[in-house]
Coordinates of C-alpha atoms in Angstrom, one line a residue:
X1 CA -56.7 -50.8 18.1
X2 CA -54.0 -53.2 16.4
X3 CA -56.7 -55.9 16.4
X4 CA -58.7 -53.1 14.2
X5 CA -56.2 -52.1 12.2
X6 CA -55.0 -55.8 11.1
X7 CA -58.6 -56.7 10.6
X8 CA -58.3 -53.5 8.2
X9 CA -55.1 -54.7 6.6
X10 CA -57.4 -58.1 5.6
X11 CA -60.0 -56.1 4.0
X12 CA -57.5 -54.5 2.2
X13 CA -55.4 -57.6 0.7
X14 CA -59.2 -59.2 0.1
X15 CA -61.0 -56.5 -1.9
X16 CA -57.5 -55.1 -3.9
X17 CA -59.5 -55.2 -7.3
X18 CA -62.6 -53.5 -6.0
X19 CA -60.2 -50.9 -4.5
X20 CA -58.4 -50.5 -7.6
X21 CA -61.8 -50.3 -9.5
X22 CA -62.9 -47.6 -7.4
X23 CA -59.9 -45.8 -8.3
X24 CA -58.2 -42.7 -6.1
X25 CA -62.0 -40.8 -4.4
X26 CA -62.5 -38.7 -1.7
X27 CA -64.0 -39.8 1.2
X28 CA -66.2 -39.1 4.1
X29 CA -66.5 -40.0 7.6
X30 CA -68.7 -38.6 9.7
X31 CA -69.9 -39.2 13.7
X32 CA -73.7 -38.7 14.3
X33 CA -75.0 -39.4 17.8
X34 CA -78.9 -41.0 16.7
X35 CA -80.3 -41.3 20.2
X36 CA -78.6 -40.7 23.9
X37 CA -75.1 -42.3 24.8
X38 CA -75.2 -44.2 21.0
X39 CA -73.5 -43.2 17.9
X40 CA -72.9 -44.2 14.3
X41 CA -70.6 -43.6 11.6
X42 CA -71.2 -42.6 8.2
X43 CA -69.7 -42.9 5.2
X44 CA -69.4 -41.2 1.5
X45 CA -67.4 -42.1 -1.6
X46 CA -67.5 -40.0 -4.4
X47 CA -67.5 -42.1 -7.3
X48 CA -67.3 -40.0 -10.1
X49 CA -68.0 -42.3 -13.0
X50 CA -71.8 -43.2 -14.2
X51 CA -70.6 -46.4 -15.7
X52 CA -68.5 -47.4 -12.3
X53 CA -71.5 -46.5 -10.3
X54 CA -73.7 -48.8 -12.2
X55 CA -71.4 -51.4 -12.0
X56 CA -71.3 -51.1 -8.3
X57 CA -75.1 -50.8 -7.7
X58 CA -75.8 -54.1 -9.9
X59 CA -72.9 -56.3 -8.3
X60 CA -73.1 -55.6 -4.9
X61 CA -74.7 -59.0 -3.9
X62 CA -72.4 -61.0 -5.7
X63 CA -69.0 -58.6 -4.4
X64 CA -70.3 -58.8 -0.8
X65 CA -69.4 -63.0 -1.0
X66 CA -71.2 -65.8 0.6
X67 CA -71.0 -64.3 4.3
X68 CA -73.8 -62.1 3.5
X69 CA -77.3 -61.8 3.0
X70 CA -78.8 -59.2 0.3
X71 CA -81.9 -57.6 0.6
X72 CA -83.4 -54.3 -0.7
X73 CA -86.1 -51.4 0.3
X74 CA -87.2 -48.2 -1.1
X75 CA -86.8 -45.0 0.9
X76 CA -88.1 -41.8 -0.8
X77 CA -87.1 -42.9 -4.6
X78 CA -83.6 -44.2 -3.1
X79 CA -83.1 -48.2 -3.7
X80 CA -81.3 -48.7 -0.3
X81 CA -79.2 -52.3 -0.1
X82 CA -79.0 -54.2 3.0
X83 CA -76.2 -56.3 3.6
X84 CA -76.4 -58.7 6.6
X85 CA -73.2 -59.9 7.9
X86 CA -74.5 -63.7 9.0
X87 CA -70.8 -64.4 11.0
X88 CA -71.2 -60.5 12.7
X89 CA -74.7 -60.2 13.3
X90 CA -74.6 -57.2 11.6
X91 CA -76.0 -54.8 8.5
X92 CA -74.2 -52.6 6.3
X93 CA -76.8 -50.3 4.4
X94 CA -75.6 -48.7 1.2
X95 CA -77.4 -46.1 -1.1
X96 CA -76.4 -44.3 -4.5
X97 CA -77.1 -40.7 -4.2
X98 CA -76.3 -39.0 -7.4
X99 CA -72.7 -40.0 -7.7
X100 CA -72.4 -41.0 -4.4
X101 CA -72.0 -44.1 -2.5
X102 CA -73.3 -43.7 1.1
X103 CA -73.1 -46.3 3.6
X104 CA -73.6 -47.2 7.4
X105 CA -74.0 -49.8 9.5
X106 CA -76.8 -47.2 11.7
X107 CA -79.9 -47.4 8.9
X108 CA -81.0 -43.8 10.2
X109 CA -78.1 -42.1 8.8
X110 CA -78.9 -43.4 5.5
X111 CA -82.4 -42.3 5.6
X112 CA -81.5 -38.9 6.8
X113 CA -78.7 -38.5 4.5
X114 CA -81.3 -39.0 1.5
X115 CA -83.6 -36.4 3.4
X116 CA -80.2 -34.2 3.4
X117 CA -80.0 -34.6 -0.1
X118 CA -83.0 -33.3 -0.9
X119 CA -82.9 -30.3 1.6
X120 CA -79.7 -29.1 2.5
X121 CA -78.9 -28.2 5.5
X122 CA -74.9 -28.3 6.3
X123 CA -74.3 -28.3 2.4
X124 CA -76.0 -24.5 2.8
X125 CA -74.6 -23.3 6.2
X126 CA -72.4 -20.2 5.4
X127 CA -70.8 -20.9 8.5
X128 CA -69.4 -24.4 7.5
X129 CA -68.6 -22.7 3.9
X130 CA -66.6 -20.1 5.2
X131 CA -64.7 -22.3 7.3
X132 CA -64.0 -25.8 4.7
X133 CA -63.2 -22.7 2.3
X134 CA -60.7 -21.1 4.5
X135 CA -59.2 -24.9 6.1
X136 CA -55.9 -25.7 3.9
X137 CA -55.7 -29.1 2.0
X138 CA -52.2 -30.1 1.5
X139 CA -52.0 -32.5 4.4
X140 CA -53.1 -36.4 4.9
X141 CA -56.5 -34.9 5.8
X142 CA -59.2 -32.6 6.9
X143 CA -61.6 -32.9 9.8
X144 CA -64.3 -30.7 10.5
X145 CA -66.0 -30.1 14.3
X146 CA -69.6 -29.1 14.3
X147 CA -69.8 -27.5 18.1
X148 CA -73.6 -27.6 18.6
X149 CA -73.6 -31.8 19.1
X150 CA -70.3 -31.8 21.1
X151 CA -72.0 -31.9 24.1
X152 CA -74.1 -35.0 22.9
X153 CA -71.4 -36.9 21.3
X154 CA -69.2 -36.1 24.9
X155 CA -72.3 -37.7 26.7
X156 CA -71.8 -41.2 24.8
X157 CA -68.5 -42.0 26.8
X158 CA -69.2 -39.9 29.9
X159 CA -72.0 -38.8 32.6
X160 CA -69.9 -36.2 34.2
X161 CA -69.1 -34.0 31.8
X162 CA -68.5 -30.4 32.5
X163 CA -72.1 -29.4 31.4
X164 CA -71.7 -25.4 32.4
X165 CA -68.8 -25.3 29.9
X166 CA -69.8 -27.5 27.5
X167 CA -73.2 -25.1 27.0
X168 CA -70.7 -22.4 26.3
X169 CA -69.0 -23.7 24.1
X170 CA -72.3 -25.3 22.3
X171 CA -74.0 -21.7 22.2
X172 CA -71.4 -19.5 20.8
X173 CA -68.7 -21.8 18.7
X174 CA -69.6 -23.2 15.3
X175 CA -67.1 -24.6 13.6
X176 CA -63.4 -25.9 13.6
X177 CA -61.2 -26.9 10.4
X178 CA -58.3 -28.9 10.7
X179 CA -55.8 -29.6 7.8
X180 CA -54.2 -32.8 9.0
X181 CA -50.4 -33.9 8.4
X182 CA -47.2 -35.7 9.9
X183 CA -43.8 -34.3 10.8
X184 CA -41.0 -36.4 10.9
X185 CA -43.2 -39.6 11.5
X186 CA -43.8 -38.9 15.3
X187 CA -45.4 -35.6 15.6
X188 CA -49.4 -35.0 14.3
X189 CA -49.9 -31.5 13.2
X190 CA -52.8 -29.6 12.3
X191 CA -53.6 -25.9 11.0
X192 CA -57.3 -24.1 9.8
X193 CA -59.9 -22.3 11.3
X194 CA -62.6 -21.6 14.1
X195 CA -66.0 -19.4 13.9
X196 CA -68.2 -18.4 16.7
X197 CA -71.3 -17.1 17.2
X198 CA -70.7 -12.8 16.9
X199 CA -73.9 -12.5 18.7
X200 CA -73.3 -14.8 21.6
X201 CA -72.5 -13.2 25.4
X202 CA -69.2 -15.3 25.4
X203 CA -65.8 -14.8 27.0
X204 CA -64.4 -16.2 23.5
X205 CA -65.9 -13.1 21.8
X206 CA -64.3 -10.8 24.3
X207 CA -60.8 -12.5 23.7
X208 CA -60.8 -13.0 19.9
X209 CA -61.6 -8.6 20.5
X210 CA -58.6 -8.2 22.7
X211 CA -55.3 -9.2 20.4
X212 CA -53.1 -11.8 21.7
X213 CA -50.4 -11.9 24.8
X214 CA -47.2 -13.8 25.5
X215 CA -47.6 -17.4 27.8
X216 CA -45.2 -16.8 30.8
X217 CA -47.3 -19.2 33.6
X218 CA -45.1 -22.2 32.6
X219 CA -42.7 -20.7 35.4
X220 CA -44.8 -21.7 37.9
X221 CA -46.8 -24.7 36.7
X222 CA -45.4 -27.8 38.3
X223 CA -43.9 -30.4 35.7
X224 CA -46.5 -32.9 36.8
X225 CA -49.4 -30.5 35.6
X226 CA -52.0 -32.5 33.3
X227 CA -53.6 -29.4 31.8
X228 CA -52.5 -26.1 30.9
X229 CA -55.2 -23.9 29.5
X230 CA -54.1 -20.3 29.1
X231 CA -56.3 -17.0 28.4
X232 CA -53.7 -14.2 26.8
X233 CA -54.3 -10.8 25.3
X234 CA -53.1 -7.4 24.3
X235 CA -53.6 -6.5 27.9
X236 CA -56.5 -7.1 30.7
X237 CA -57.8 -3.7 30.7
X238 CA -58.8 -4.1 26.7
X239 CA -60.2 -7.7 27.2
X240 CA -62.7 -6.2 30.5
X241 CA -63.7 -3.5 28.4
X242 CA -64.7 -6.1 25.6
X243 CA -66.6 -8.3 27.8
X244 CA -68.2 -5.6 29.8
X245 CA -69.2 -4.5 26.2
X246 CA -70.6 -7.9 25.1
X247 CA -72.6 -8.0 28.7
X248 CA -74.6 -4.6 27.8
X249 CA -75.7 -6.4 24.8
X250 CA -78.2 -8.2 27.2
X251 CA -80.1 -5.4 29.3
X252 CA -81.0 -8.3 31.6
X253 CA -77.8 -9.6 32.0
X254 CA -75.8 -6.7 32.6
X255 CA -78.2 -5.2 34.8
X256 CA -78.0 -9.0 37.1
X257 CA -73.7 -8.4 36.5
X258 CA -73.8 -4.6 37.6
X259 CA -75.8 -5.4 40.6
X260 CA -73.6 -8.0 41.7
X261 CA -70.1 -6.0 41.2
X262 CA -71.9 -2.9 43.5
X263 CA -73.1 -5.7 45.9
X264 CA -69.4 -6.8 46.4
X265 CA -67.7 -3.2 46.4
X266 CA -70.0 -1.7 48.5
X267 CA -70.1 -4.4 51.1
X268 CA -66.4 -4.6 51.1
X269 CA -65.8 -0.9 50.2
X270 CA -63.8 -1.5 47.6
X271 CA -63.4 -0.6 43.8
X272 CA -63.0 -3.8 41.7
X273 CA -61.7 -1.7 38.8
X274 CA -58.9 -0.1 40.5
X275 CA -58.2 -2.9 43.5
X276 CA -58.5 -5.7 41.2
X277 CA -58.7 -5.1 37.8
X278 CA -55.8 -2.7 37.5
X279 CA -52.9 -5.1 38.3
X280 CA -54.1 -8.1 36.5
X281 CA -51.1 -8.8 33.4
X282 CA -51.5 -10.4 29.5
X283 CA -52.4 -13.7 30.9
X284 CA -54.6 -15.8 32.9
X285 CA -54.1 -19.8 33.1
X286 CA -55.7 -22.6 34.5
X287 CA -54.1 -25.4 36.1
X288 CA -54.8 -28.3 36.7
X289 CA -52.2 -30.6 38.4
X290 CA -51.5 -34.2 39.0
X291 CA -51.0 -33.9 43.0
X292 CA -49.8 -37.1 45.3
X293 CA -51.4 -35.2 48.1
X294 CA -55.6 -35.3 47.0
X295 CA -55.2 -37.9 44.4
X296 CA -59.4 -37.8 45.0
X297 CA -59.7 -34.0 44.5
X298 CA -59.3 -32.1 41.4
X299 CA -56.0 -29.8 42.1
X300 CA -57.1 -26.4 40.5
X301 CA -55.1 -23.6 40.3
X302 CA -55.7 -20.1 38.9
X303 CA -53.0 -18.1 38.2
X304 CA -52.5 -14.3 37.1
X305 CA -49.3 -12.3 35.8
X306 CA -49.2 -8.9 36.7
X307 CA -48.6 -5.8 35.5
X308 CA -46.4 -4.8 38.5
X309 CA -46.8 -6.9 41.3
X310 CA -45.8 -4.5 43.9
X311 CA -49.3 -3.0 43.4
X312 CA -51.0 -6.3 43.0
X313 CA -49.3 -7.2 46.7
X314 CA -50.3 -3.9 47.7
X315 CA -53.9 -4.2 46.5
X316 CA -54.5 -7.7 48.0
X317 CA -53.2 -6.9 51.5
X318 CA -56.1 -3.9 51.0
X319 CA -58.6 -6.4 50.1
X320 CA -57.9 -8.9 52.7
X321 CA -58.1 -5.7 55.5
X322 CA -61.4 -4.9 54.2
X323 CA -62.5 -8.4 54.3
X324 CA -60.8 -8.6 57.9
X325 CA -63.1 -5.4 58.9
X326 CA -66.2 -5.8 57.0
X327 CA -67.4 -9.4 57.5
X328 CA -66.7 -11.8 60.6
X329 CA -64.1 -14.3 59.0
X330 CA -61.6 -14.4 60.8
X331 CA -58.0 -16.2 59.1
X332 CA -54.8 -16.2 60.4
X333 CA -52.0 -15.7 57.4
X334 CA -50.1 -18.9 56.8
X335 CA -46.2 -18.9 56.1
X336 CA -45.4 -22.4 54.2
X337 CA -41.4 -22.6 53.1
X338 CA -41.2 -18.7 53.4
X339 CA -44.9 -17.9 50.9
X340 CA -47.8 -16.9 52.9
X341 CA -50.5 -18.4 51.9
X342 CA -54.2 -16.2 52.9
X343 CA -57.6 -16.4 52.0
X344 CA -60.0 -14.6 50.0
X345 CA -63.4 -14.4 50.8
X346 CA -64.6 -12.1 48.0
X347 CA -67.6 -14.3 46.8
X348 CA -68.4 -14.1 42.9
X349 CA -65.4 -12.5 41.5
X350 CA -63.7 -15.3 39.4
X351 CA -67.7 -15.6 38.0
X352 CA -67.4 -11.2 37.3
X353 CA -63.9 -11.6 35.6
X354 CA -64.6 -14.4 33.0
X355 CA -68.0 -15.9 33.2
X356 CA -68.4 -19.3 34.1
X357 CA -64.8 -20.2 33.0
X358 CA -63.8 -20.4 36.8
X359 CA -67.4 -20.6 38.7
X360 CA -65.8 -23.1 40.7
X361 CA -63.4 -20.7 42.7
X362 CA -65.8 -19.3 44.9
X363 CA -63.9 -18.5 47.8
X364 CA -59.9 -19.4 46.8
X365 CA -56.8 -19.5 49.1
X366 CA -54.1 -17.5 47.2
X367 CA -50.3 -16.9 47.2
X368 CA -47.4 -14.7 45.2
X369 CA -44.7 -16.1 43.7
X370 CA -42.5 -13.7 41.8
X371 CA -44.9 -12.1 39.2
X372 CA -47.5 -14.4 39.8
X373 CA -51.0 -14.6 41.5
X374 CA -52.1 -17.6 42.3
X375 CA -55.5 -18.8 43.2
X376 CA -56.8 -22.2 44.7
X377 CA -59.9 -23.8 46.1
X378 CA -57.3 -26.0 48.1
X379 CA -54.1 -24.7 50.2
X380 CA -52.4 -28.2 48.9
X381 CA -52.7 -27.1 45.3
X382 CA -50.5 -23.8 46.8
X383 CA -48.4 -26.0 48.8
X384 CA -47.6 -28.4 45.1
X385 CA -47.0 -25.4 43.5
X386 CA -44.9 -23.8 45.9
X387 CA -42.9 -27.3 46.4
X388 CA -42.0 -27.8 42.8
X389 CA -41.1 -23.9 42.4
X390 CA -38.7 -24.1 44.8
X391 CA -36.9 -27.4 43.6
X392 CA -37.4 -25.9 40.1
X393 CA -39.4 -29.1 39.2
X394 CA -41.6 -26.8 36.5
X395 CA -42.7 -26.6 33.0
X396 CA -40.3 -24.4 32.2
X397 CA -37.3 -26.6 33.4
X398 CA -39.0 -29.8 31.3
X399 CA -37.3 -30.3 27.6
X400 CA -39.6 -32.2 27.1
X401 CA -42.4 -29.3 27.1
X402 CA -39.9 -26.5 26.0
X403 CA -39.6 -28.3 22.7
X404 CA -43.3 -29.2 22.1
X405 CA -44.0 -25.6 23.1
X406 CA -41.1 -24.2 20.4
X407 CA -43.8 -25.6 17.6
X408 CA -46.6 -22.8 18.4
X409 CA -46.3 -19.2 18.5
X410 CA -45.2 -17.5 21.5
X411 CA -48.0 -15.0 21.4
X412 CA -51.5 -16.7 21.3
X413 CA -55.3 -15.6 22.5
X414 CA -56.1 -19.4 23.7
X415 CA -53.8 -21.9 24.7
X416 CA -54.4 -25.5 25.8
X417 CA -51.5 -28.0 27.2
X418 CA -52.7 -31.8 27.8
X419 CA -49.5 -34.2 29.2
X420 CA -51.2 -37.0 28.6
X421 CA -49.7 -39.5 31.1
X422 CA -50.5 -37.0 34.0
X423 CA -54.4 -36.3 32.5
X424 CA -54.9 -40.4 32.4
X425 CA -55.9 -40.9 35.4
X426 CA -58.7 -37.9 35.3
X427 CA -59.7 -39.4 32.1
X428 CA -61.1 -42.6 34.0
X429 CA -62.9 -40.6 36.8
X430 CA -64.6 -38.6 34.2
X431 CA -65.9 -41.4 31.9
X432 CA -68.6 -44.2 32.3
X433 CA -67.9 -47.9 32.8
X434 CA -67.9 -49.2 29.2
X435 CA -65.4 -46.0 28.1
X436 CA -63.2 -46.6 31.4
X437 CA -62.6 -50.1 30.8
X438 CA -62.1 -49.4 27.0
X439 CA -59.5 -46.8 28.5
X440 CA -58.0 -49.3 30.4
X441 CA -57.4 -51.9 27.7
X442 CA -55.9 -49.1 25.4
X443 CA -53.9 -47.2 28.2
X444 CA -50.2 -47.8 25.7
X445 CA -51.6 -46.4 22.7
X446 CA -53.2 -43.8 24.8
X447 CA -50.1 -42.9 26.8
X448 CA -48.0 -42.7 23.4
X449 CA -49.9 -39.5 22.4
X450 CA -47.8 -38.0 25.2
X451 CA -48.4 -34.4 24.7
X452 CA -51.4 -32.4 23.0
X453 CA -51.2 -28.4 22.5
X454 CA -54.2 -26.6 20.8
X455 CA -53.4 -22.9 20.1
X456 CA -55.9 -20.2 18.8
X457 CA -55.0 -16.9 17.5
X458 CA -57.4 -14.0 16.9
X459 CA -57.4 -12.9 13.0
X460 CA -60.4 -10.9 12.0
X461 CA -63.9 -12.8 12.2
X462 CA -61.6 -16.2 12.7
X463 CA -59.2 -17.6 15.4
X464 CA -56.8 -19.7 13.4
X465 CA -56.2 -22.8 15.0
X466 CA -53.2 -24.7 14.9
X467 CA -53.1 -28.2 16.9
X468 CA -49.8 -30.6 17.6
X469 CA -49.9 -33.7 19.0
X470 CA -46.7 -35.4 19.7
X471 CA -46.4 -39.6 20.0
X472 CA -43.7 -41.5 22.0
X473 CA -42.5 -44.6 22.4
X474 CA -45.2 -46.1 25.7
X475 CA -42.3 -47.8 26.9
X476 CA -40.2 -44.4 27.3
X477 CA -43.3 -42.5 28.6
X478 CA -44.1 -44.9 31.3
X479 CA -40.2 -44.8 32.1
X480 CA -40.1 -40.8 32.0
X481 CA -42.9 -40.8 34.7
X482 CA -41.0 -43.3 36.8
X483 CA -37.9 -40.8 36.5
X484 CA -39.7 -37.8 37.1
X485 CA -41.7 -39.2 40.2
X486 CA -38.0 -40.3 41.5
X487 CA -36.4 -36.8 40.6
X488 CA -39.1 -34.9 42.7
X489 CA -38.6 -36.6 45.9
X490 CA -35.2 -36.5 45.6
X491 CA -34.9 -32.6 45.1
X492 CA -37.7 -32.5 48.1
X493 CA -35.8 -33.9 50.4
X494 CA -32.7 -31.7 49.6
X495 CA -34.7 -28.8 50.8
X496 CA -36.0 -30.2 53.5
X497 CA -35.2 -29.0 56.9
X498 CA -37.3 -31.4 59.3
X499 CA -39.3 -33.8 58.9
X500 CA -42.5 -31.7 58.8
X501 CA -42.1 -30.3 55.6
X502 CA -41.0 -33.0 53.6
X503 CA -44.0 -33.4 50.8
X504 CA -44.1 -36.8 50.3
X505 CA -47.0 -39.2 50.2
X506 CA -46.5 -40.7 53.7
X507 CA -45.7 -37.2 55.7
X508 CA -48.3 -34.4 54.5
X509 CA -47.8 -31.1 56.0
X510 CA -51.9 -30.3 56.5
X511 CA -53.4 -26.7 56.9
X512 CA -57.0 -27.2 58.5
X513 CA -60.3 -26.4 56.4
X514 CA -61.8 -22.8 56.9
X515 CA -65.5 -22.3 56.9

């Protein structure tokens, strides 16, 4: 990146007249992805001036220097210039369109951007008008997210990509607007818009329907969780109703959904509605967590606040005999540091509550901890959780996140927390060999972006988006990290009473699998 950026610098301090020429434009960047795993940027000036744009188009050889070689081609009417950089091995392609300087060192873009020209298609999407319309433009900046080649673009630095999600997200989202600026010279900050498909069978629908709750699961999230990603609303029951709602849009789909809620109730004999459904709070998070105990297993945790969580203990002791009396499984209660931890064999019903969001819980382990339910493929994920809970090593004890946190609203429909030095290592499983070792190189300047929050709040047709990203010296975040890891054990062992359940990486208290 500095290597980039001094290179920069030199183009700079090189071409000062031409800059100077070309005056104070807009421009345009854009990311295309031209065929699998490869993309290319694309650029636009606007240069206003007839007599500057001639200029440009008729010295272009002889501003390019002796480092080049100039040739031309015709595309559709369009004189399109080839400059071929004889030290790089590589071409620049520029092309006037109207008033417009296009360039790209991809020579597809520029062809498609003169068939653009000629039929619009973005220029015309009422989608992407609405939304630059509504984006401020006060800031450094504005950047624009076109959802439906996410998943593509993703795909360039990664072949594990969440592909369930990522379709979701492709289907029903259109676009985002970001109005970029700094605060204080350390924080990034960013404010616009988001639209969505209104006809698409998405959870996202359902929540922009449902108001906006308060963010409370910071109690129990550990301080060394890498992703915070939080689901709030007026309350639960309003949110069902709207995504029961958007389901009976789709006769076939509901129809598949209602068969599989009368499937579960009537082999368990229960009533989701009123055993499951009634108890659930304003919020549902996941968690994902940095844990020294599975460093190979993604530590997911889903957790529920609760309306009143005397009923919700009440309810899940209910489900758990019904289970105990219905089916063969057979699980013995587990008491770790005075939290019993059980299991829930009640197949499909993350998959009923929120669509594919949490298809991966199929059949969680689950504990309470004050107002909280919390779910988990893996009783170590309960055991971290219950751990830093009781040493008060949480979220909600960090400064560090309190402060970030003060920047958004307190209310919110969608929230998402990334603490980047925790989420690093995740990063590396989840990309390819090129990106990891490009991740590698750059892990400092990575690092420094130490915390990310992305909150969306329903307004109308819209969720207003408003993103803060905070930077840190690497030196202090690697240094934080060491601190923290320190703290933990430290409080851990206070707390510990033998041997057995000390946490630590060398002893591991392990419950057996259940099948």
């Amino acid at each position: 990146v500095t290597e980039s950026l001094n290179t920069l610098d030199q183009t700079f301090k090189e071409r000062k007249e031409l800059i100077e020429f070309i005056g104070e434009r807009d421009i345009l960047i854009s990311v295309h992805v031209y065929k699998p795993k490869s993309y290319g940027l694309f650029y636009t000036v606007d240069i206003q001036k007839l007599s500057k744009l001639r200029f440009l188009q008729n010295s272009i050889a002889k501003l390019a220097g002796e480092g080049f070689e100039v040739t031309k081609r015709t595309y559709k009417d369009h004189e399109i210039t080839e400059l071929y950089n004889k030290k790089e091995r590589e071409t620049l392609y520029l092309s006037f369109v109207k008033n417009q300087l296009i360039a790209s060192y991809t020579h597809v873009l520029i062809e498609k951007s003169i068939d653009q020209y000629q039929n619009p298609v973005i220029g015309r999407d009422v989608n992407y008008i609405e939304i630059n319309k509504e984006t401020p433009e006060d800031g450094f900046f504005k950047m624009f997210v076109q959802y439906k080649y996410l998943n593509k673009y993703l795909a360039c630095f990664s072949n594990k990509m969440n592909s369930e999600l990522l379709k979701t997200v492709e289907k029903s989202w259109l676009y985002s607007g970001f109005n970029i600026g700094l605060k204080e010279s350390t924080t990034i900050q960013a404010e616009g818009f988001t639209n969505f498909d209104l006809t698409s069978e998405s959870y996202l629908r359902a929540l922009q329907k449902s108001g906006k709750g308060k963010r409370t699961i910071a109690k129990v999230a550990p301080k060394n969780t890498a992703l915070y990603l939080s689901f709030a609303f007026d309350d639960f029951d309003t949110f069902y109703e709207n995504f029961e709602s958007i389901k009976e849009e789709n006769e076939e789909t509901f129809k598949a959904y209602n068969e599989q809620v009368k499937e579960v109730e009537n082999m368990l004999d229960i009533n989701l509605k009123d055993d499951v459904f009634s108890w659930i709070g304003s919020e549902i998070a996941l968690l994902h967590i940095n844990n020294v105990i599975s460093k190979k297993k993604q530590d997911l945790a889903v957790v529920f606040t609760t309306k009143n969580i005397d009923k919700a203990r009440e309810k899940l002791n209910f489900i758990l005999a019904k289970i105990k009396e219905k089916t063969p499984l057979k699980f013995k209660q587990i008491n770790y540091k005075g939290y019993d931890i059980n299991f829930l064999d009640l197949k499909c019903f993350f998959k009923m509550l929120a669509g594919n969001l949490f298809a991966k819980m199929e059949k969680p382990y689950f504990t309470i901890i004050d107002d909280y339910v919390i779910f988990s493929n893996s009783p170590n994920t309960l055991k971290e959780i219950i751990n830093t809970q009781l040493i008060g090593f949480t979220l909600a004890s960090n400064q560090n996140y309190l402060d970030f946190n003060d920047q958004f609203d307190e209310k919110s429909s969608v929230f998402a927390y990334i603490n980047t030095p925790y989420i690093y290592d995740e990063l590396l499983t989840l990309t390819d060999s090129k990106t990891r070792n490009s991740i590698r190189k750059n892990k400092d300047y990575i690092v420094s972006f130490s915390q990310l929050g992305l909150q969306l709040i329903s307004q109308g047709d819209f969720f207003e988006n408003y993103l803060v990203v905070g930077y840190e010296d690497p030196v202090n975040v690697q240094k934080q990290r060491i601190d923290d890891k320190k703290l933990r054990a430290e409080l851990l062992h206070k707390i510990a009473k033998d041997v057995d359940t000390v946490l630590t990486e060398e002893t591991v208290f392990k419950l057996p699998e259940i099948y």
